Amino acid sequence: DSGVTQTPKHLITATGQRVTLRCSPRSGDLSVYWYQQSLDQGLQFLIHYYNGEERAKGNILERFSAQQFPDLHSELNLSSLELGDSALYFCASSETGGNYGYTFGSGTRLTVV
Amino acid sequence: AQTVTQSQPEMSVQEAETVTLSCTYDTSESNYYLFWYKQPPSRQMILVIRQEAYKQQNATENRFSVNFQKAAKSFSLKISDSQLGDTAMYFCAFMTSGGGADGLTFGKGTHLIIQP
């Protein structure tokens, strides 16, 4: 157990739907990062939150949004889902700067049918 | 923008052999951090080793060591006495030293297979 908890582990939904992925960071970590892993794109950085505030955006689609709550858990919202959104979504956390690396959760496997 | 290149999509070696995975990167930064992550079939991303660019000494963690060549922008991972449990995808990753706000940049990965 890495200390980063992601739920659900698996999600199957239809095109056009909206889903929410949840992440609880490791105790004491203030930063949360979201990544998308697909066969063709590899690991893509989506967004970074630090202590409730957005710090950086990567290759995140406008249909996707995220937030980090006062208790530091984070949610990634994916809407108007398309077949191409099927992927493994990882959450990772770190202490302030992440210079010692990130701790990853076990991921949420999203399948859009 | 930084890029990370792993030129070996797949490698296969016999158990107990030594194997080296290659990684090159492109950056204009002078200070940064480099990482190797392992992703076994369980899909969990596990940090293997970390290197600070301003340190000339190569990092070592038990059977895992790196060969960091800053001028050549090369960061290879050597696994000694390979074990069946080392079978996994290995990702090289880069992060700037400015707090890592933009996150880790990953290479495409190398699938390492350890044969019994």
Short mmCIF file of C-alpha atoms in Angstrom, two decimals:
data_model
loop_
_atom_site.label_atom_id
_atom_site.label_comp_id
_atom_site.label_asym_id
_atom_site.label_seq_id
_atom_site.Cartn_x
_atom_site.Cartn_y
_atom_site.Cartn_z
CA ASP A 1 0.00 0.00 0.00
CA SER A 2 1.57 3.25 -1.19
CA GLY A 3 -0.58 5.44 1.04
CA VAL A 4 -2.30 7.07 -1.95
CA THR A 5 -5.87 5.80 -2.32
CA GLN A 6 -7.78 5.93 -5.57
CA THR A 7 -11.37 4.95 -6.07
CA PRO A 8 -12.91 3.30 -7.94
CA LYS A 9 -10.35 0.83 -9.29
CA HIS A 10 -12.42 0.09 -12.37
CA LEU A 11 -15.12 2.07 -14.12
CA ILE A 12 -17.12 1.22 -17.22
CA THR A 13 -19.38 3.86 -18.66
CA ALA A 14 -21.00 4.89 -21.91
CA THR A 15 -20.03 7.63 -24.30
CA GLY A 16 -21.40 11.03 -23.38
CA GLN A 17 -21.50 10.27 -19.68
CA ARG A 18 -19.74 11.99 -16.80
CA VAL A 19 -17.63 10.28 -14.13
CA THR A 20 -15.72 11.36 -11.04
CA LEU A 21 -12.45 9.80 -9.95
CA ARG A 22 -11.35 10.26 -6.36
CA CYS A 23 -7.92 10.42 -4.79
CA SER A 24 -6.75 10.64 -1.20
CA PRO A 25 -3.07 11.63 -0.94
CA ARG A 26 -0.50 10.13 1.36
CA SER A 27 -0.70 11.55 4.86
CA GLY A 28 1.18 14.83 5.07
CA ASP A 29 1.43 15.39 1.32
CA LEU A 30 0.00 18.67 0.11
CA SER A 31 0.47 18.18 -3.64
CA VAL A 32 -1.76 16.03 -5.82
CA TYR A 33 -1.04 15.26 -9.46
CA TRP A 34 -3.27 13.57 -12.00
CA TYR A 35 -1.88 11.55 -14.90
CA GLN A 36 -3.49 9.71 -17.80
CA GLN A 37 -1.82 6.56 -19.12
CA SER A 38 -2.79 5.19 -22.51
CA LEU A 39 -1.02 2.90 -24.95
CA ASP A 40 -0.60 5.54 -27.63
CA GLN A 41 0.11 8.62 -25.50
CA GLY A 42 2.00 7.07 -22.62
CA LEU A 43 1.91 8.87 -19.26
CA GLN A 44 0.51 12.35 -19.68
CA PHE A 45 0.47 14.97 -16.96
CA LEU A 46 -3.01 16.44 -16.54
CA ILE A 47 -3.06 18.79 -13.57
CA HIS A 48 -1.37 19.63 -10.26
CA TYR A 49 -2.98 20.94 -7.10
CA TYR A 50 -1.15 22.18 -4.04
CA ASN A 51 -3.01 22.69 -0.78
CA GLY A 52 -6.29 23.35 -2.54
CA GLU A 53 -4.99 25.58 -5.31
CA GLU A 54 -4.30 24.74 -8.91
CA ARG A 55 -0.53 24.97 -9.60
CA ALA A 56 -0.11 23.74 -13.15
CA LYS A 57 -2.05 22.35 -16.06
CA GLY A 58 -0.75 19.89 -18.57
CA ASN A 59 -2.50 18.16 -21.42
CA ILE A 60 -5.91 18.31 -19.83
CA LEU A 61 -8.96 18.55 -22.07
CA GLU A 62 -11.59 21.22 -21.47
CA ARG A 63 -14.07 18.40 -20.80
CA PHE A 64 -11.97 17.42 -17.79
CA SER A 65 -11.73 19.33 -14.54
CA ALA A 66 -10.32 18.74 -11.09
CA GLN A 67 -10.34 20.15 -7.63
CA GLN A 68 -8.66 19.61 -4.29
CA PHE A 69 -10.74 19.92 -1.15
CA PRO A 70 -9.79 21.32 2.29
CA ASP A 71 -9.11 17.79 3.56
CA LEU A 72 -6.65 17.51 0.62
CA HIS A 73 -8.46 14.78 -1.24
CA SER A 74 -8.89 15.45 -4.94
CA GLU A 75 -11.44 14.62 -7.58
CA LEU A 76 -11.00 14.44 -11.33
CA ASN A 77 -14.21 14.99 -13.28
CA LEU A 78 -14.45 13.68 -16.82
CA SER A 79 -17.49 14.71 -18.85
CA SER A 80 -18.92 14.10 -22.34
CA LEU A 81 -16.83 10.97 -22.40
CA GLU A 82 -15.50 9.62 -25.69
CA LEU A 83 -14.09 6.22 -26.58
CA GLY A 84 -10.63 7.77 -26.67
CA ASP A 85 -10.86 8.71 -23.01
CA SER A 86 -10.50 5.06 -22.07
CA ALA A 87 -7.26 4.89 -20.11
CA LEU A 88 -5.65 4.34 -16.74
CA TYR A 89 -5.87 7.46 -14.60
CA PHE A 90 -3.30 7.85 -11.86
CA CYS A 91 -3.21 10.14 -8.92
CA ALA A 92 0.11 10.86 -7.23
CA SER A 93 1.06 12.91 -4.23
CA SER A 94 4.21 14.49 -2.88
CA GLU A 95 5.48 16.75 -0.19
CA THR A 96 5.87 20.39 -1.19
CA GLY A 97 8.12 20.24 -4.24
CA GLY A 98 8.07 16.63 -5.31
CA ASN A 99 11.85 16.66 -5.61
CA TYR A 100 12.03 13.24 -3.98
CA GLY A 101 9.56 11.79 -6.44
CA TYR A 102 5.88 11.16 -6.32
CA THR A 103 3.95 8.41 -4.60
CA PHE A 104 1.40 6.95 -6.97
CA GLY A 105 -1.95 5.37 -6.30
CA SER A 106 -2.92 2.13 -7.99
CA GLY A 107 -4.95 3.93 -10.64
CA THR A 108 -8.50 3.90 -11.95
CA ARG A 109 -9.09 1.91 -15.13
CA LEU A 110 -11.73 3.78 -17.14
CA THR A 111 -13.41 2.04 -20.03
CA VAL A 112 -15.78 4.03 -22.22
CA VAL A 113 -18.09 1.88 -24.36
CA ALA B 1 9.51 21.87 -23.03
CA GLN B 2 11.45 18.93 -21.77
CA THR B 3 11.41 15.60 -23.59
CA VAL B 4 12.44 12.17 -22.41
CA THR B 5 13.37 9.41 -24.85
CA GLN B 6 13.63 5.71 -24.14
CA SER B 7 14.88 4.03 -27.29
CA GLN B 8 14.36 0.41 -26.23
CA PRO B 9 10.67 -0.54 -26.35
CA GLU B 10 11.40 -4.03 -25.05
CA MET B 11 14.33 -5.98 -23.61
CA SER B 12 14.67 -9.56 -22.49
CA VAL B 13 17.45 -11.08 -20.38
CA GLN B 14 18.06 -14.23 -18.39
CA GLU B 15 17.66 -14.29 -14.65
CA ALA B 16 20.83 -13.24 -12.76
CA GLU B 17 22.18 -11.27 -15.73
CA THR B 18 22.88 -7.56 -15.70
CA VAL B 19 20.79 -5.31 -17.90
CA THR B 20 21.02 -1.62 -18.77
CA LEU B 21 18.05 0.48 -19.82
CA SER B 22 18.73 3.66 -21.76
CA CYS B 23 17.23 7.11 -21.34
CA THR B 24 18.09 10.44 -22.88
CA TYR B 25 16.45 13.78 -22.24
CA ASP B 26 16.42 17.25 -23.63
CA THR B 27 16.34 20.37 -21.48
CA SER B 28 17.78 23.82 -21.27
CA GLU B 29 17.66 23.73 -17.47
CA SER B 30 20.86 23.35 -15.50
CA ASN B 31 19.32 21.97 -12.34
CA TYR B 32 16.75 19.20 -12.35
CA TYR B 33 15.88 15.75 -11.06
CA LEU B 34 15.75 12.43 -12.84
CA PHE B 35 13.88 9.31 -11.82
CA TRP B 36 13.29 5.72 -12.81
CA TYR B 37 9.89 4.27 -12.07
CA LYS B 38 8.87 0.63 -12.33
CA GLN B 39 5.37 -0.49 -13.31
CA PRO B 40 4.86 -4.24 -12.78
CA PRO B 41 1.78 -6.09 -14.08
CA SER B 42 -0.07 -4.91 -10.97
CA ARG B 43 0.18 -1.46 -12.69
CA GLN B 44 1.37 0.26 -9.51
CA MET B 45 4.01 2.93 -10.28
CA ILE B 46 6.98 2.39 -7.97
CA LEU B 47 9.92 4.75 -7.58
CA VAL B 48 13.16 2.85 -8.19
CA ILE B 49 15.86 5.48 -8.01
CA ARG B 50 16.40 9.22 -8.05
CA GLN B 51 19.26 11.45 -9.22
CA GLU B 52 19.87 15.12 -8.59
CA ALA B 53 21.49 16.80 -11.57
CA TYR B 54 23.88 18.89 -9.49
CA LYS B 55 25.36 15.76 -7.90
CA GLN B 56 28.06 14.10 -9.95
CA GLN B 57 27.92 10.88 -7.97
CA ASN B 58 25.69 8.26 -9.53
CA ALA B 59 22.77 7.11 -7.38
CA THR B 60 22.60 3.51 -6.19
CA GLU B 61 19.81 1.55 -4.54
CA ASN B 62 20.78 -2.04 -3.82
CA ARG B 63 20.85 -3.86 -7.22
CA PHE B 64 19.82 -0.71 -9.09
CA SER B 65 22.29 1.97 -10.15
CA VAL B 66 22.37 4.75 -12.69
CA ASN B 67 24.94 6.12 -15.10
CA PHE B 68 24.25 9.85 -15.22
CA GLN B 69 26.08 11.74 -17.96
CA LYS B 70 24.94 15.34 -17.68
CA ALA B 71 26.78 16.69 -20.70
CA ALA B 72 25.38 13.94 -22.88
CA LYS B 73 21.94 14.26 -21.23
CA SER B 74 21.89 10.54 -20.61
CA PHE B 75 20.50 8.67 -17.63
CA SER B 76 20.69 4.89 -17.89
CA LEU B 77 19.52 2.35 -15.33
CA LYS B 78 21.58 -0.74 -14.56
CA ILE B 79 19.96 -3.71 -12.87
CA SER B 80 22.43 -6.23 -11.49
CA ASP B 81 21.64 -9.86 -10.67
CA SER B 82 18.24 -9.51 -12.31
CA GLN B 83 15.31 -11.35 -10.73
CA LEU B 84 11.98 -12.57 -12.07
CA GLY B 85 10.27 -9.89 -10.01
CA ASP B 86 12.10 -7.22 -12.00
CA THR B 87 9.84 -7.98 -14.97
CA ALA B 88 7.96 -4.72 -15.54
CA MET B 89 7.68 -1.56 -17.57
CA TYR B 90 10.39 0.91 -16.63
CA PHE B 91 9.86 4.62 -17.12
CA CYS B 92 12.48 7.32 -17.08
CA ALA B 93 11.20 10.69 -15.83
CA PHE B 94 12.42 14.27 -15.61
CA MET B 95 11.44 17.12 -13.33
CA THR B 96 12.70 20.70 -13.18
CA SER B 97 14.02 21.95 -9.88
CA GLY B 98 11.53 24.79 -9.65
CA GLY B 99 9.16 23.01 -7.35
CA GLY B 100 7.98 20.55 -9.98
CA ALA B 101 4.80 22.50 -10.62
CA ASP B 102 4.56 21.13 -14.14
CA GLY B 103 4.91 17.60 -13.00
CA LEU B 104 7.10 14.75 -14.05
CA THR B 105 7.74 14.25 -17.76
CA PHE B 106 7.91 10.56 -18.60
CA GLY B 107 9.46 8.60 -21.42
CA LYS B 108 7.43 6.00 -23.31
CA GLY B 109 8.87 3.18 -21.26
CA THR B 110 10.88 0.00 -21.74
CA HIS B 111 9.25 -3.36 -21.20
CA LEU B 112 11.79 -5.52 -19.40
CA ILE B 113 11.28 -9.26 -19.35
CA ILE B 114 13.39 -11.44 -17.07
CA GLN B 115 13.48 -15.03 -18.36
CA PRO B 116 13.94 -17.95 -15.94
#
